[in-house]
PDB file of C-alpha atoms and ligand atoms in Angstrom:
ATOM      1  CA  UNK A   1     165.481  -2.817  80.643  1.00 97.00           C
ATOM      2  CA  UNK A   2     163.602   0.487  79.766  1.00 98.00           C
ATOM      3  CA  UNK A   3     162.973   1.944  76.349  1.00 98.00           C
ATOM      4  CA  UNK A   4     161.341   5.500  75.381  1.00 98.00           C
ATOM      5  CA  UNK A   5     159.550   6.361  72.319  1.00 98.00           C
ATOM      6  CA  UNK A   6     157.894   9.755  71.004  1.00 98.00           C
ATOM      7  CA  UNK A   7     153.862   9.473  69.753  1.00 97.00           C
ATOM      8  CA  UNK A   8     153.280  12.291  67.295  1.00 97.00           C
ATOM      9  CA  UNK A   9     149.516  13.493  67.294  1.00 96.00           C
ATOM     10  CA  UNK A  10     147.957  13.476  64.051  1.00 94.00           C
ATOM     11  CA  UNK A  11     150.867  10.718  62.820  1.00 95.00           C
ATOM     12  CA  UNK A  12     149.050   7.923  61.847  1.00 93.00           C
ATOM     13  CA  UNK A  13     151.913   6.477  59.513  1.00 92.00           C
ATOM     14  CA  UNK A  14     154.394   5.874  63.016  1.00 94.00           C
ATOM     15  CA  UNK A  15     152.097   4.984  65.443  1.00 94.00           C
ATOM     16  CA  UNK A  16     152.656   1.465  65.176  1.00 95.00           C
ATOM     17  CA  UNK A  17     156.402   2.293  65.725  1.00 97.00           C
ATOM     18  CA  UNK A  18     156.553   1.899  69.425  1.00 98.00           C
ATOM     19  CA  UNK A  19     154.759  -1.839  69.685  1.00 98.00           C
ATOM     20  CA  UNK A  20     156.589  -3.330  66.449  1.00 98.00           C
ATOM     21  CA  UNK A  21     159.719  -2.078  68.323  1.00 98.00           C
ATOM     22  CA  UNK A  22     158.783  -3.748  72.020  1.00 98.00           C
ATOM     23  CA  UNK A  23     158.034  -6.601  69.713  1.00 98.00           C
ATOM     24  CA  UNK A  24     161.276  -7.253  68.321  1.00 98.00           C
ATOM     25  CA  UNK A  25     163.097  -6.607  72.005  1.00 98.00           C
ATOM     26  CA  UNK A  26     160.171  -9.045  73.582  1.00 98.00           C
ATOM     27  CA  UNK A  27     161.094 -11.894  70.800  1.00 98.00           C
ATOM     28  CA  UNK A  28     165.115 -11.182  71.277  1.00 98.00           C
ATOM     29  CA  UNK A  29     164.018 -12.329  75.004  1.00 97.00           C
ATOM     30  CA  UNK A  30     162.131 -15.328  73.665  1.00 97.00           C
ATOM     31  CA  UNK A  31     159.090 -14.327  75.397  1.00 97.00           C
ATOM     32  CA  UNK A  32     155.611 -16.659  75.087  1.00 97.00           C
ATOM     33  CA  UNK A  33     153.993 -15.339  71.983  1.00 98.00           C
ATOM     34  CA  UNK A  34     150.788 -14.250  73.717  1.00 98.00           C
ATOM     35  CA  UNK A  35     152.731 -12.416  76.065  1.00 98.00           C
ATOM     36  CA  UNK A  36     153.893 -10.735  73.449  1.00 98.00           C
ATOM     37  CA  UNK A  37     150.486 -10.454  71.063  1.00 98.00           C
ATOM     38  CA  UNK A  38     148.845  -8.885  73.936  1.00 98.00           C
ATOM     39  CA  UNK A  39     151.992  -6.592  74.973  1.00 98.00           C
ATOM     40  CA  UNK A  40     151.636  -5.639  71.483  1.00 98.00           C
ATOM     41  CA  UNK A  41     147.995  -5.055  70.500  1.00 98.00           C
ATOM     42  CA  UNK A  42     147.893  -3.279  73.614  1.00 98.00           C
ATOM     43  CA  UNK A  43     150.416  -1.178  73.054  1.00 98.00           C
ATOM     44  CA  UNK A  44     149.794  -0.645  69.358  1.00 98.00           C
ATOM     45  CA  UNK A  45     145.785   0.307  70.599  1.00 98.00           C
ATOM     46  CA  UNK A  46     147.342   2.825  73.220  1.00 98.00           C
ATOM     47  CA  UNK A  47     149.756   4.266  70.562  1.00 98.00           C
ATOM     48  CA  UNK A  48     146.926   4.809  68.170  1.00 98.00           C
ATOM     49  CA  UNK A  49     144.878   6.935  70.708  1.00 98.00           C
ATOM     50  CA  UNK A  50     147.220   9.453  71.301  1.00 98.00           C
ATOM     51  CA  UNK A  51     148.229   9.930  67.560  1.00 97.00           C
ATOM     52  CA  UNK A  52     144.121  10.036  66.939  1.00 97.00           C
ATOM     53  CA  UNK A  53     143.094  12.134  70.571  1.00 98.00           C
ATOM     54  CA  UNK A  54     145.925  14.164  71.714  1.00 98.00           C
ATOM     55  CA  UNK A  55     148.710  16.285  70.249  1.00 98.00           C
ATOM     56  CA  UNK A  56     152.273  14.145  71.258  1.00 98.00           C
ATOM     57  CA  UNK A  57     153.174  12.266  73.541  1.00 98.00           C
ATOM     58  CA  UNK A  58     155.591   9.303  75.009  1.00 98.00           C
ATOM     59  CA  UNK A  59     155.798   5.363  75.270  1.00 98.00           C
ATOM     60  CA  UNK A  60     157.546   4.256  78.752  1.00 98.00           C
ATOM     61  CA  UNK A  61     158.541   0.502  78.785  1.00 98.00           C
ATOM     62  CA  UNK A  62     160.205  -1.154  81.628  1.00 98.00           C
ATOM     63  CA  UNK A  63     160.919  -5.383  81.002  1.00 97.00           C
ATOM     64  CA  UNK A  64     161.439  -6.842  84.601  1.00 96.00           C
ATOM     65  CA  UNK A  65     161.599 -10.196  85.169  1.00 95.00           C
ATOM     66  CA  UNK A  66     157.804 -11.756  85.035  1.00 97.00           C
ATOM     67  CA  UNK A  67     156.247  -8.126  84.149  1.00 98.00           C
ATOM     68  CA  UNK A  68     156.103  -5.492  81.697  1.00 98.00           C
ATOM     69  CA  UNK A  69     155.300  -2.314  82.488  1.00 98.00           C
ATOM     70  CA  UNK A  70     154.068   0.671  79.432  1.00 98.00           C
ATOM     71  CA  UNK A  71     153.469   3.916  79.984  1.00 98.00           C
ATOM     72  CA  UNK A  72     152.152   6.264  77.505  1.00 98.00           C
ATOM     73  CA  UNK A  73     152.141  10.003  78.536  1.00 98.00           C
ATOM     74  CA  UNK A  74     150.506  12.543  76.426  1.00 98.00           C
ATOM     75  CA  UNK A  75     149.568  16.296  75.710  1.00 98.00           C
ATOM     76  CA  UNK A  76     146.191  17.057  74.634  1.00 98.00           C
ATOM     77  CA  UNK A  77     143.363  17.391  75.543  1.00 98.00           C
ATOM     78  CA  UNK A  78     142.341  14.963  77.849  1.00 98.00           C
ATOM     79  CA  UNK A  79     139.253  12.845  79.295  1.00 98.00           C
ATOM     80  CA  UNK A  80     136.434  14.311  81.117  1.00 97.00           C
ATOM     81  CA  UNK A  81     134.808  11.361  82.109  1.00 98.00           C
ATOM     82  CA  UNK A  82     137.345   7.716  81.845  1.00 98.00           C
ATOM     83  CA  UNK A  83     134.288   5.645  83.310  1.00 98.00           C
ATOM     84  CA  UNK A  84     132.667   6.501  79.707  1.00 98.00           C
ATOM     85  CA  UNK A  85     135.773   6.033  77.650  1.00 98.00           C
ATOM     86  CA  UNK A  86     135.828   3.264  79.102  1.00 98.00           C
ATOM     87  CA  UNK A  87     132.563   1.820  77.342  1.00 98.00           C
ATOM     88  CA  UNK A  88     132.924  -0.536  74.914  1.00 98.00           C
ATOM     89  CA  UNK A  89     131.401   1.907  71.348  1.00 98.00           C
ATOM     90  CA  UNK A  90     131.969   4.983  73.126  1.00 98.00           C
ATOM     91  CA  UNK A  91     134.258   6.929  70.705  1.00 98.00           C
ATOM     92  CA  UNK A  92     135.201  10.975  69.764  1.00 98.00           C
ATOM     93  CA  UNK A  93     136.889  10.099  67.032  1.00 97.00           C
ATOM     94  CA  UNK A  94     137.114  12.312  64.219  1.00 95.00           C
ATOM     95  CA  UNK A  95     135.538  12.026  60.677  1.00 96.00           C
ATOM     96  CA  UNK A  96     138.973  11.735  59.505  1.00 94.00           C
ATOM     97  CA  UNK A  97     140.185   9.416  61.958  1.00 95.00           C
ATOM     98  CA  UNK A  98     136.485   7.168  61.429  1.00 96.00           C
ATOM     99  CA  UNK A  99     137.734   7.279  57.517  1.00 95.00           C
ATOM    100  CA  UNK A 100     141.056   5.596  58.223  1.00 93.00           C
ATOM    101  CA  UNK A 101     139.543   2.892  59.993  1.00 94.00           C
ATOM    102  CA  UNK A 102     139.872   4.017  64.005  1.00 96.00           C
ATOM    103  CA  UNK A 103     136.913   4.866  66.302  1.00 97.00           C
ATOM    104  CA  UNK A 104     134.709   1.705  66.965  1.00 98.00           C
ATOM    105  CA  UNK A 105     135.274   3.041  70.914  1.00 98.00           C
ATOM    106  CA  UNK A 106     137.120  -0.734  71.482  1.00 98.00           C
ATOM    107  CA  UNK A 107     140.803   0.488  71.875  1.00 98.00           C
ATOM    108  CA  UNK A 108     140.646   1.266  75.940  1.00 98.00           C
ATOM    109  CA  UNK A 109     138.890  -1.731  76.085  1.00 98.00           C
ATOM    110  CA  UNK A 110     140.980  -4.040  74.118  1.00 98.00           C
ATOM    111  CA  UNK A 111     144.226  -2.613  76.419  1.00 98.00           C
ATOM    112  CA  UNK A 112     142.259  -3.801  79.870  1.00 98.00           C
ATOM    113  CA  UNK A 113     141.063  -6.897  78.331  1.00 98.00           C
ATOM    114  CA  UNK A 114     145.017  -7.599  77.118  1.00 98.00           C
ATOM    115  CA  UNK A 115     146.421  -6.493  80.171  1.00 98.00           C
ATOM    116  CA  UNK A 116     146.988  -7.638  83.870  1.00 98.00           C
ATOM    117  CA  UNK A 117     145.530  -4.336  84.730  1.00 97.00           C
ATOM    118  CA  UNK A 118     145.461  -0.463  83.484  1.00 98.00           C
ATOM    119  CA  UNK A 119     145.296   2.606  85.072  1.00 98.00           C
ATOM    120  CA  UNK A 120     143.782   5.659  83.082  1.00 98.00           C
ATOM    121  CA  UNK A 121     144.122   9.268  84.914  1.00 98.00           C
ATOM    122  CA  UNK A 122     143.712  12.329  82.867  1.00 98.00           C
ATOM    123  CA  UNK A 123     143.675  15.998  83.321  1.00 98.00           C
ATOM    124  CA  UNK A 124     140.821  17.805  80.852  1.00 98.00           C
ATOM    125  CA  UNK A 125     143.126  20.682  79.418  1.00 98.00           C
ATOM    126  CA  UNK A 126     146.224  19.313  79.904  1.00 98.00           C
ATOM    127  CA  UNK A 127     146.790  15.458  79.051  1.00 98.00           C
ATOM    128  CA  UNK A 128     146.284  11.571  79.551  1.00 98.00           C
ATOM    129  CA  UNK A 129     148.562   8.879  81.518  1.00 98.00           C
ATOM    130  CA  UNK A 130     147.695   5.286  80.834  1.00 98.00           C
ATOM    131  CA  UNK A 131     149.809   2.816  82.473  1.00 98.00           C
ATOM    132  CA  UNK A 132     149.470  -0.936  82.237  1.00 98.00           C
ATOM    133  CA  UNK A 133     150.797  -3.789  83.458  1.00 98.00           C
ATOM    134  CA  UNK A 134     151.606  -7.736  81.494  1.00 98.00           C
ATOM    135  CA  UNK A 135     152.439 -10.436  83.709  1.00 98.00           C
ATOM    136  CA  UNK A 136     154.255 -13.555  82.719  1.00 96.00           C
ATOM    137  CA  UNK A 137     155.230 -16.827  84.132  1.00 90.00           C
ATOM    138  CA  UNK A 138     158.751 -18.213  84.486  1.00 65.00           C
TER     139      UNK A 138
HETATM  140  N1  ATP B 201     144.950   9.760  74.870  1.00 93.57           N
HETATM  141  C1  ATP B 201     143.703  10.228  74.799  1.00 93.57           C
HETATM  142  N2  ATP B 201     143.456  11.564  74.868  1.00 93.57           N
HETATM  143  C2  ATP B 201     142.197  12.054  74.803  1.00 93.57           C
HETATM  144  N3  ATP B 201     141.102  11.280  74.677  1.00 93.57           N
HETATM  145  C3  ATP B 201     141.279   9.938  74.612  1.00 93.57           C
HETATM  146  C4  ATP B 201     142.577   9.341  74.668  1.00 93.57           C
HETATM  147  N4  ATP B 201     142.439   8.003  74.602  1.00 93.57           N
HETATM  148  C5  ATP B 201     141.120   7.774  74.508  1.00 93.57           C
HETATM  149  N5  ATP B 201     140.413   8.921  74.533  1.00 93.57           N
HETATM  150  C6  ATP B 201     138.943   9.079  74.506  1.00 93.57           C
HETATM  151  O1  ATP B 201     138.341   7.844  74.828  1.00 93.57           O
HETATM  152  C7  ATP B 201     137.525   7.405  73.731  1.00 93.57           C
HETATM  153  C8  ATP B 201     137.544   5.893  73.642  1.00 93.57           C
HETATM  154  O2  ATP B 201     138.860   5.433  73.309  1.00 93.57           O
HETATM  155  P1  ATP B 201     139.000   4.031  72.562  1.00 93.57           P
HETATM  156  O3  ATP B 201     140.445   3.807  72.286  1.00 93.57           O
HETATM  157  O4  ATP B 201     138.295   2.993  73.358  1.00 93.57           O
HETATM  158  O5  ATP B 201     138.170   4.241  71.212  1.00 93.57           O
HETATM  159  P2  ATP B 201     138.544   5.087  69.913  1.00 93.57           P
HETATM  160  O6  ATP B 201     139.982   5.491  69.968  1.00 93.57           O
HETATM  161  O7  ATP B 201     137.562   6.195  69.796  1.00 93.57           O
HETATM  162  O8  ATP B 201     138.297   4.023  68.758  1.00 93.57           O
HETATM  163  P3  ATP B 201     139.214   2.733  68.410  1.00 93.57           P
HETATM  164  O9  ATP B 201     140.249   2.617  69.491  1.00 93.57           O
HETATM  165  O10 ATP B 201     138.274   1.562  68.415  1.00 93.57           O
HETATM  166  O11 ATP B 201     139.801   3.011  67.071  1.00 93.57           O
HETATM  167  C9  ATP B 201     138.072   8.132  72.531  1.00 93.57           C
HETATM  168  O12 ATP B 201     137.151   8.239  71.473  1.00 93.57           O
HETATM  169  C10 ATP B 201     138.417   9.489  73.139  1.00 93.57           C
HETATM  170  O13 ATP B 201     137.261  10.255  73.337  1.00 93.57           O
HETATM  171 MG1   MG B 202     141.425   4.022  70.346  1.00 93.57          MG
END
């Protein structure tokens, strides 16, 4: 099964959009609920970065049988260096953004620690892909 959803940047009222959606396909399948929780929060955390960091982008999700796989594509404009995004407090975020509640720097973070593994490439100018992987028994 594969689904595609649009990110708007700057949209802060439907990001959240893509992960409650995956959430009501992953209970339809009667998935464990931590499967799901950490499908969601990471997907919800990903979501959130590219409405806060980049200017639009799109949510990739492939269900396979024991693995789900989410991509999330953007415009904008990018990450210089990942290793330091990568760092637990490291954040850009905007005053704005900080006033809303984002930009403790734990988002990237919280996707890896949710995930059976992420993979963060960007091109400064041009964009981010974030891909990440949730396994699950049966
Ligand atoms: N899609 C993106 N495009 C550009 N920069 C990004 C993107 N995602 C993350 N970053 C950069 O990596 C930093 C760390 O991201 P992370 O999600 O960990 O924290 P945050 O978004 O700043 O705060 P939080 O997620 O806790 O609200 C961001 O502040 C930003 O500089
Ligand atoms: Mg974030």
């Amino acid at each position: 099964m594969r689904f595609l959803y649009k990110i708007e940047g700057g949209n802060f009222a439907k990001a959240g959009h893509a992960s409650s959606e995956v959430k009501k396909v992953l209970k339809e399948l009667n998935l464990d609920a931590k499967v799901i929780k950490r499908t969601v929060i990471a997907l919800y955390e990903a979501e959130v970065n590219v409405a806060a960091h980049a200017y639009s982008g799109e949510v990739r999700v492939e269900i396979e049988k024991g693995r789900i796989r989410v991509e999330v594509l953007d415009e904008g404009p990018g990450i210089a260096d990942i290793e330091q995004a990568m760092q637990v407090g490291f954040s850009t975020a905007s005053e704005k953004v900080r006033q809303m509640g984002f930009g403790a720097g734990m988002g990237l973070p919280n996707i890896k620690k949710n995930s059976n593994g992420m993979t963060l490439t960007s091109t400064p100018g041009k964009g981010t892909r974030l891909e990440f992987i949730i396994e699950y028994g049966n």
